[in-house]
Structure formats: structure tokens, C-alpha cells
Coordinates of N, CA and C in Angstrom, one line a residue:
X25 N -41.5 85.0 35.7 CA -40.7 84.2 34.9 C -39.3 84.1 35.5
X26 N -38.7 85.0 36.1 CA -37.4 84.9 36.7 C -37.4 84.1 37.8
X27 N -38.5 84.1 38.6 CA -38.5 83.3 39.9 C -38.7 81.9 39.4
X28 N -39.5 81.5 38.4 CA -39.6 80.2 37.8 C -38.3 79.6 37.3
X29 N -37.6 80.5 36.7 CA -36.3 80.2 36.3 C -35.3 79.9 37.4
X30 N -35.4 80.7 38.4 CA -34.4 80.4 39.7 C -34.8 79.0 40.4
X31 N -36.1 78.8 40.5 CA -36.7 77.6 41.1 C -36.1 76.4 40.3
X32 N -36.3 76.4 39.0 CA -35.9 75.5 38.2 C -34.4 75.3 38.2
X33 N -33.6 76.2 38.3 CA -32.2 75.9 38.6 C -31.8 75.5 40.0
X34 N -32.5 75.9 40.9 CA -32.2 75.4 42.3 C -32.5 74.0 42.2
X35 N -33.6 73.4 41.7 CA -34.2 72.0 41.5 C -32.9 71.2 40.7
X36 N -32.4 72.0 39.7 CA -31.3 71.3 38.8 C -30.3 71.0 39.6
X37 N -29.8 72.0 40.4 CA -28.6 71.9 41.3 C -28.9 70.7 42.3
X38 N -30.0 70.6 42.9 CA -30.4 69.8 43.9 C -30.3 68.2 43.3
X39 N -30.9 68.2 42.3 CA -31.0 66.8 41.6 C -29.5 66.3 41.2
X40 N -28.7 67.3 40.6 CA -27.5 66.8 40.2 C -26.6 66.4 41.6
X41 N -26.8 67.1 42.7 CA -26.0 66.9 43.7 C -26.4 65.6 44.4
X42 N -27.8 65.3 44.5 CA -28.3 64.2 45.0 C -27.9 63.0 44.3
X43 N -27.8 63.1 43.0 CA -27.5 61.9 42.0 C -26.0 61.7 42.1
X44 N -25.3 62.7 42.1 CA -23.8 62.5 42.0 C -23.3 62.1 43.5
X45 N -23.8 62.8 44.6 CA -23.1 62.5 45.8 C -23.6 61.3 46.4
X46 N -24.9 60.9 46.3 CA -25.6 59.9 47.2 C -26.0 58.8 46.1
X47 N -26.8 58.9 45.2 CA -27.6 57.9 44.4 C -26.7 57.1 43.6
X48 N -25.6 57.9 43.0 CA -24.6 57.1 42.1 C -23.7 55.9 42.8
X49 N -23.8 56.1 44.2 CA -23.1 55.1 45.1 C -24.0 53.9 45.5
X50 N -25.1 53.9 45.0 CA -26.1 52.9 45.5 C -26.3 51.9 44.3
X51 N -26.0 50.6 44.5 CA -26.1 49.8 43.3 C -26.7 48.4 44.0
X52 N -28.1 48.3 44.0 CA -28.7 47.1 44.7 C -28.4 45.8 43.7
X53 N -28.0 44.7 44.1 CA -27.9 43.5 43.6 C -27.0 43.5 42.2
X54 N -26.2 44.3 42.2 CA -25.1 44.7 41.2 C -25.8 45.2 39.8
X55 N -27.0 45.6 39.8 CA -27.8 46.0 38.7 C -28.7 47.2 38.9
X56 N -29.3 47.4 40.0 CA -30.2 48.3 40.2 C -29.6 49.6 40.8
X57 N -29.8 50.8 40.0 CA -29.3 52.1 40.5 C -30.6 53.0 40.4
X58 N -30.8 53.7 41.5 CA -31.8 54.6 41.3 C -31.3 55.9 40.4
X59 N -32.2 56.3 39.5 CA -31.8 57.3 38.4 C -33.0 58.5 38.6
X60 N -32.9 59.0 39.7 CA -33.8 60.1 40.1 C -34.0 61.3 39.4
X61 N -32.8 61.6 38.6 CA -33.0 62.8 37.8 C -33.9 62.8 36.8
X62 N -34.5 61.7 36.5 CA -35.6 61.7 35.5 C -36.7 62.4 35.9
X63 N -36.9 62.6 37.1 CA -38.0 63.1 37.9 C -38.1 64.7 37.5
X64 N -36.8 65.2 37.3 CA -36.7 66.7 37.1 C -37.4 67.0 35.7
X65 N -37.3 66.0 34.8 CA -37.9 66.3 33.5 C -39.5 65.9 33.6
X66 N -39.8 65.1 34.4 CA -41.3 64.7 34.6 C -42.1 66.0 35.1
X67 N -41.4 66.8 35.9 CA -42.0 67.8 36.6 C -42.2 69.1 35.7
X68 N -41.8 69.1 34.4 CA -42.0 70.4 33.6 C -43.6 70.6 33.4
X69 N -43.9 71.8 33.5 CA -45.4 72.0 33.4 C -45.8 71.8 31.8
X70 N -47.1 71.8 31.5 CA -47.7 71.7 30.2 C -47.4 72.8 29.3
X71 N -47.3 73.9 29.7 CA -47.0 75.2 28.8 C -45.6 75.5 28.6
X72 N -44.7 74.6 29.2 CA -43.2 75.1 29.1 C -42.8 75.0 27.7
X73 N -42.0 76.0 27.2 CA -41.7 75.7 25.9 C -40.7 74.5 25.6
X74 N -41.1 73.9 24.4 CA -40.4 72.6 24.1 C -38.8 72.7 24.0
X75 N -38.4 73.8 23.6 CA -36.9 74.0 23.5 C -36.4 74.2 24.8
X76 N -37.3 74.7 25.8 CA -36.6 74.8 27.1 C -36.4 73.6 27.7
X77 N -37.5 72.5 27.6 CA -37.6 71.3 28.3 C -36.2 70.5 27.6
X78 N -36.1 70.7 26.3 CA -34.9 70.2 25.7 C -33.5 70.4 26.2
X79 N -33.4 71.8 26.3 CA -32.2 72.4 26.8 C -32.0 72.1 28.4
X80 N -33.1 72.3 29.2 CA -32.6 71.7 30.5 C -32.5 70.3 30.8
X81 N -33.2 69.5 30.0 CA -32.7 67.8 29.9 C -31.4 67.6 29.4
X82 N -31.1 68.2 28.4 CA -29.5 67.9 27.9 C -28.5 68.6 28.9
X83 N -28.7 69.7 29.6 CA -27.8 70.2 30.6 C -27.8 69.3 31.7
X84 N -29.0 68.8 32.3 CA -29.1 67.8 33.5 C -28.4 66.6 33.0
X85 N -28.5 66.1 31.9 CA -27.9 64.7 31.4 C -26.3 65.1 31.4
X86 N -25.8 66.1 30.7 CA -24.4 66.6 30.6 C -23.8 66.7 32.0
X87 N -24.6 67.3 33.0 CA -24.1 67.3 34.2 C -24.0 66.1 35.1
X88 N -24.9 65.2 34.8 CA -24.7 63.9 35.4 C -23.7 63.0 34.7
X89 N -23.5 63.1 33.3 CA -22.5 62.4 32.7 C -21.1 62.8 33.2
X90 N -21.1 64.0 33.6 CA -19.6 64.6 34.0 C -19.4 63.8 35.5
X91 N -20.3 63.8 36.4 CA -20.0 63.4 37.5 C -20.0 61.7 37.5
X92 N -20.7 61.1 36.6 CA -20.8 59.7 36.7 C -19.9 58.8 35.6
X93 N -19.2 59.7 34.9 CA -18.3 59.1 33.9 C -18.9 58.2 33.0
X94 N -20.1 58.7 32.4 CA -20.8 58.0 31.3 C -20.6 59.0 30.2
X95 N -19.9 59.2 29.4 CA -19.8 59.9 28.4 C -21.0 60.1 27.3
X96 N -21.9 61.1 27.5 CA -23.0 61.1 26.4 C -24.2 60.3 26.6
X97 N -24.0 59.2 27.5 CA -25.1 58.3 27.7 C -26.5 59.0 28.5
X98 N -26.0 59.7 29.4 CA -27.1 60.3 30.3 C -27.7 61.6 29.3
X99 N -26.9 62.1 28.9 CA -27.4 63.4 28.1 C -28.3 62.9 26.7
X100 N -27.9 61.9 26.2 CA -28.7 61.4 25.0 C -30.2 60.8 25.6
X101 N -30.0 60.0 26.7 CA -31.1 59.5 27.2 C -32.2 60.5 27.7
X102 N -31.7 61.5 28.3 CA -32.6 62.5 28.9 C -33.1 63.5 28.0
X103 N -32.2 63.6 27.0 CA -32.7 64.7 25.9 C -33.9 63.9 25.3
X104 N -33.9 62.7 25.1 CA -34.9 61.9 24.5 C -36.3 62.0 25.3
X105 N -36.1 61.9 26.6 CA -37.1 61.9 27.5 C -37.6 63.3 27.6
X106 N -36.9 64.3 27.4 CA -37.4 65.8 27.2 C -38.1 66.0 25.9
X107 N -37.7 65.3 24.8 CA -38.5 65.4 23.7 C -39.9 64.7 23.8
X108 N -39.9 63.7 24.6 CA -41.2 62.8 24.7 C -42.0 63.4 25.8
X109 N -41.6 64.0 26.7 CA -42.4 64.3 27.7 C -43.7 65.1 27.6
X110 N -43.7 66.1 26.6 CA -45.0 66.8 26.3 C -45.9 65.8 25.6
X111 N -45.3 65.0 24.9 CA -46.2 64.1 24.3 C -46.9 63.1 25.0
X112 N -46.1 62.6 26.0 CA -46.7 61.6 26.9 C -47.6 62.4 27.8
X113 N -47.5 63.6 28.2 CA -48.1 64.3 29.2 C -49.6 64.5 28.6
X114 N -49.6 64.9 27.2 CA -50.9 65.1 26.4 C -51.8 63.6 26.5
X115 N -51.2 62.6 26.5 CA -51.8 61.4 26.5 C -52.5 61.2 27.9
X116 N -51.9 61.7 29.1 CA -52.7 61.6 30.1 C -53.5 62.6 30.7
X117 N -53.7 63.6 30.0 CA -54.5 65.0 30.2 C -55.9 64.7 29.7
X118 N -56.8 65.0 30.5 CA -58.3 65.3 29.9 C -58.2 66.5 28.9
X119 N -59.4 66.5 28.0 CA -59.4 67.6 27.0 C -59.4 69.0 27.4
X120 N -60.0 69.2 28.6 CA -60.3 70.5 29.1 C -59.3 71.0 30.2
X121 N -58.2 70.2 30.2 CA -57.1 70.6 31.2 C -56.6 71.9 31.0
X122 N -56.3 72.6 32.1 CA -55.6 73.8 32.2 C -54.1 73.9 31.6
X123 N -54.0 75.0 30.8 CA -52.8 75.1 30.1 C -51.4 75.2 31.1
X124 N -51.6 75.7 32.3 CA -50.7 75.9 33.2 C -50.5 74.5 34.3
X125 N -51.1 73.4 33.8 CA -50.9 72.3 34.7 C -49.7 71.8 34.8
X126 N -49.3 71.4 36.1 CA -48.0 70.8 36.4 C -48.3 69.4 36.8
X127 N -47.6 68.5 36.1 CA -47.7 67.1 36.3 C -47.6 66.5 37.9
X128 N -48.6 66.1 38.6 CA -48.2 65.6 40.0 C -49.4 64.4 40.3
X129 N -49.2 64.0 41.4 CA -50.3 63.0 41.7 C -51.7 63.7 41.9
X130 N -51.7 64.8 42.5 CA -52.9 65.5 42.7 C -53.7 66.1 41.5
X131 N -52.8 66.6 40.5 CA -53.4 67.3 39.2 C -53.8 66.0 38.3
X132 N -53.0 65.0 38.1 CA -53.4 63.9 37.2 C -54.0 62.8 37.8
X133 N -54.0 62.6 39.1 CA -54.6 61.5 39.7 C -53.5 60.3 39.7
X134 N -53.8 59.5 40.5 CA -52.8 58.4 40.9 C -52.5 57.6 39.7
X135 N -53.3 57.1 39.2 CA -53.3 56.2 38.0 C -52.5 56.8 36.8
X136 N -53.1 57.8 36.4 CA -52.5 58.6 35.1 C -51.0 59.1 35.5
X137 N -50.7 59.5 36.7 CA -49.3 59.9 37.0 C -48.4 58.7 37.2
X138 N -48.8 57.6 37.7 CA -47.9 56.5 37.7 C -47.8 56.1 36.1
X139 N -48.7 56.0 35.4 CA -48.6 55.6 34.0 C -47.4 56.6 33.3
X140 N -47.8 57.9 33.6 CA -46.9 59.0 33.1 C -45.5 58.7 33.3
X141 N -45.1 58.6 34.8 CA -43.9 58.5 35.2 C -43.3 57.1 34.8
X142 N -44.1 56.1 34.7 CA -43.7 54.7 34.5 C -43.2 54.8 32.8
X143 N -44.0 55.5 32.2 CA -43.6 55.5 30.5 C -42.3 56.1 30.5
X144 N -42.2 57.3 31.0 CA -40.9 58.1 30.8 C -39.7 57.4 31.3
X145 N -40.0 56.9 32.6 CA -38.8 56.2 33.3 C -38.4 54.9 32.4
X146 N -39.3 54.2 32.0 CA -38.9 52.9 31.2 C -38.4 53.2 29.9
X147 N -38.8 54.3 29.2 CA -38.1 54.7 27.9 C -36.5 55.2 28.3
X148 N -36.4 56.0 29.4 CA -35.2 56.4 29.8 C -34.2 55.3 30.2
X149 N -34.8 54.4 30.9 CA -34.0 53.1 31.4 C -33.5 52.4 30.3
X150 N -34.4 51.9 29.4 CA -34.0 51.4 28.0 C -33.1 51.8 27.4
X151 N -33.3 53.2 27.1 CA -32.2 54.0 26.2 C -31.0 54.0 27.1
X152 N -30.8 54.3 28.3 CA -29.9 54.5 28.9 C -28.9 53.3 29.0
X153 N -29.5 52.0 29.4 CA -28.8 50.8 29.7 C -28.5 50.3 28.1
X154 N -29.1 50.5 27.1 CA -28.9 50.0 25.8 C -27.5 50.7 25.3
X155 N -27.5 52.1 25.6 CA -26.3 52.8 25.2 C -25.1 52.5 26.0
X156 N -25.3 52.2 27.3 CA -24.3 51.9 28.1 C -23.6 50.6 27.8
X157 N -24.5 49.5 27.7 CA -24.1 48.2 27.2 C -23.6 48.0 25.8
X158 N -24.3 48.6 24.8 CA -24.0 48.7 23.4 C -23.7 47.3 22.8
X159 N -24.4 46.4 23.4 CA -24.2 45.1 23.0 C -25.6 44.2 23.5
X160 N -26.0 43.3 23.0 CA -27.1 42.5 23.6 C -26.5 41.1 23.9
X161 N -25.1 41.0 24.1 CA -24.3 39.8 24.4 C -24.9 39.2 25.8
X162 N -24.9 40.1 26.7 CA -25.4 39.7 28.1 C -26.8 40.2 28.2
X163 N -27.8 39.7 27.5 CA -29.1 40.3 27.6 C -29.7 40.1 28.9
X164 N -29.4 39.1 29.6 CA -30.2 39.0 31.0 C -29.8 39.9 31.9
X165 N -28.4 40.3 32.0 CA -27.9 41.4 32.9 C -28.5 42.7 32.5
X166 N -28.8 43.0 31.0 CA -29.3 44.1 30.6 C -30.7 44.2 31.1
X167 N -31.5 43.1 31.0 CA -32.9 43.1 31.6 C -33.0 43.5 33.0
X168 N -32.1 43.0 33.7 CA -32.0 43.1 35.0 C -31.8 44.6 35.6
X169 N -30.7 45.0 34.7 CA -30.5 46.5 35.0 C -31.6 47.4 34.8
X170 N -32.4 47.2 33.5 CA -33.5 47.9 33.3 C -34.6 47.8 34.2
X171 N -34.8 46.5 34.7 CA -36.0 46.3 35.3 C -35.8 46.8 36.8
X172 N -34.5 46.6 37.5 CA -34.2 46.9 38.6 C -34.4 48.4 38.8
X173 N -33.5 49.2 38.0 CA -33.5 50.7 37.9 C -34.9 51.2 37.8
X174 N -35.6 50.8 36.8 CA -36.9 51.1 36.6 C -37.7 51.1 37.8
X175 N -37.8 50.1 38.5 CA -38.7 49.8 39.7 C -38.1 50.7 40.9
X176 N -36.8 50.8 41.2 CA -36.4 51.6 42.3 C -36.5 53.1 41.9
X177 N -36.3 53.6 40.7 CA -36.5 55.0 40.3 C -38.0 55.4 40.6
X178 N -38.9 54.4 40.0 CA -40.4 54.7 40.0 C -40.6 54.8 41.6
X179 N -40.2 53.9 42.4 CA -40.6 54.0 43.7 C -40.1 55.2 44.5
X180 N -39.0 55.8 44.1 CA -38.5 57.0 44.6 C -39.3 58.1 44.2
X181 N -39.6 58.2 43.0 CA -40.4 59.2 42.3 C -41.7 59.3 43.0
X182 N -42.5 58.2 43.1 CA -43.8 58.1 43.8 C -43.7 58.6 45.2
X183 N -42.6 58.2 45.9 CA -42.6 58.6 47.3 C -42.3 60.1 47.5
X184 N -41.4 60.6 46.6 CA -41.2 62.1 46.6 C -42.4 62.8 46.2
X185 N -43.1 62.3 45.3 CA -44.4 62.9 44.9 C -45.4 62.8 45.8
X186 N -45.5 61.9 46.7 CA -46.5 61.7 47.7 C -46.2 62.6 48.8
X187 N -45.0 62.9 49.0 CA -44.4 63.8 50.2 C -44.6 65.2 49.7
X188 N -44.4 65.5 48.5 CA -44.3 67.1 48.0 C -45.6 67.6 48.1
X189 N -45.7 69.0 48.5 CA -47.0 69.6 48.9 C -47.7 70.0 47.3

């Protein structure tokens, strides 16, 4: 248990540093920003306690908020994803799936993992950019931000997942 906690903490620090120091500076076409820290929540195994997922998600969102100057937006969006992650994971699993299953391309299969990652990333991007804009006055810009960030983030997640052992 302590080894798992240490690995999770190191992943946490790595995702925060990569997002804060590198990915927050990337803005393609004025609207698409990679939000890779969603991948941290996607990686939680099936048997992980729900309160633990929520706590890690909130801490990750709060850390990103501090570095990105987005007060409460990241933590609210990521906490929502942390609450929905076990439910969406159950939709993608077969009935006889192992209790210790960790979601990945190899364990879920390509189609189910892409669906799983797409669903959580889409909900995150919609929530994040809706809270950030807090208005539908410029809805075309809002849709571009959601679509661009969703595609860019999903591309990074699938790339990292295919590289990961």
C-alpha cells in the first residue's frame, strides 16, 4: 500500500510539473491547450477507494489552479471527473473483469479505452471551459476551445498510453 501511495505521489508531482511548466505555455490557434493532468484520474484502478479518487482529483486540480491562475476551475472540473471515473470505467469493463484492473490500452482494448478516455476528457473540457467562460456570449470560441483541447489532450493520452508498458 505504501509503495502504491509513493508511486501515485510521484505521478502527481510529475503531472503537475509537466502541466505547469510545459503544457500551460502551449496554446494552439488561440484556443487548444493540452490538459494532460486528466490522464492522472484516468489511471486509477478499479478497486481504488472512491474517497481516495476524489481526494487525489481535488488535490491535483487545486495544484494546477495555483500554477495556472484559474481559481477553482481545475479543482471543480477534476473533482467531477474523479467522481465519474469509477462509473464510466464500469461501463467499459466486462462482467468478469478483475477487481484490481488498471485501465489501459492493453487491459480494456483500444476501442473501450478510447471511449473511456474520450468520455472523461470531454466531460472535463466541457466543465472546465464552461466554468472559465461563465457565459455563452461567444459560444463559437467556447466550442473551439472545447474541441481543440479535447482532441489535443486525447491525442497526448493515447500517445502516452501506447508508449507506457
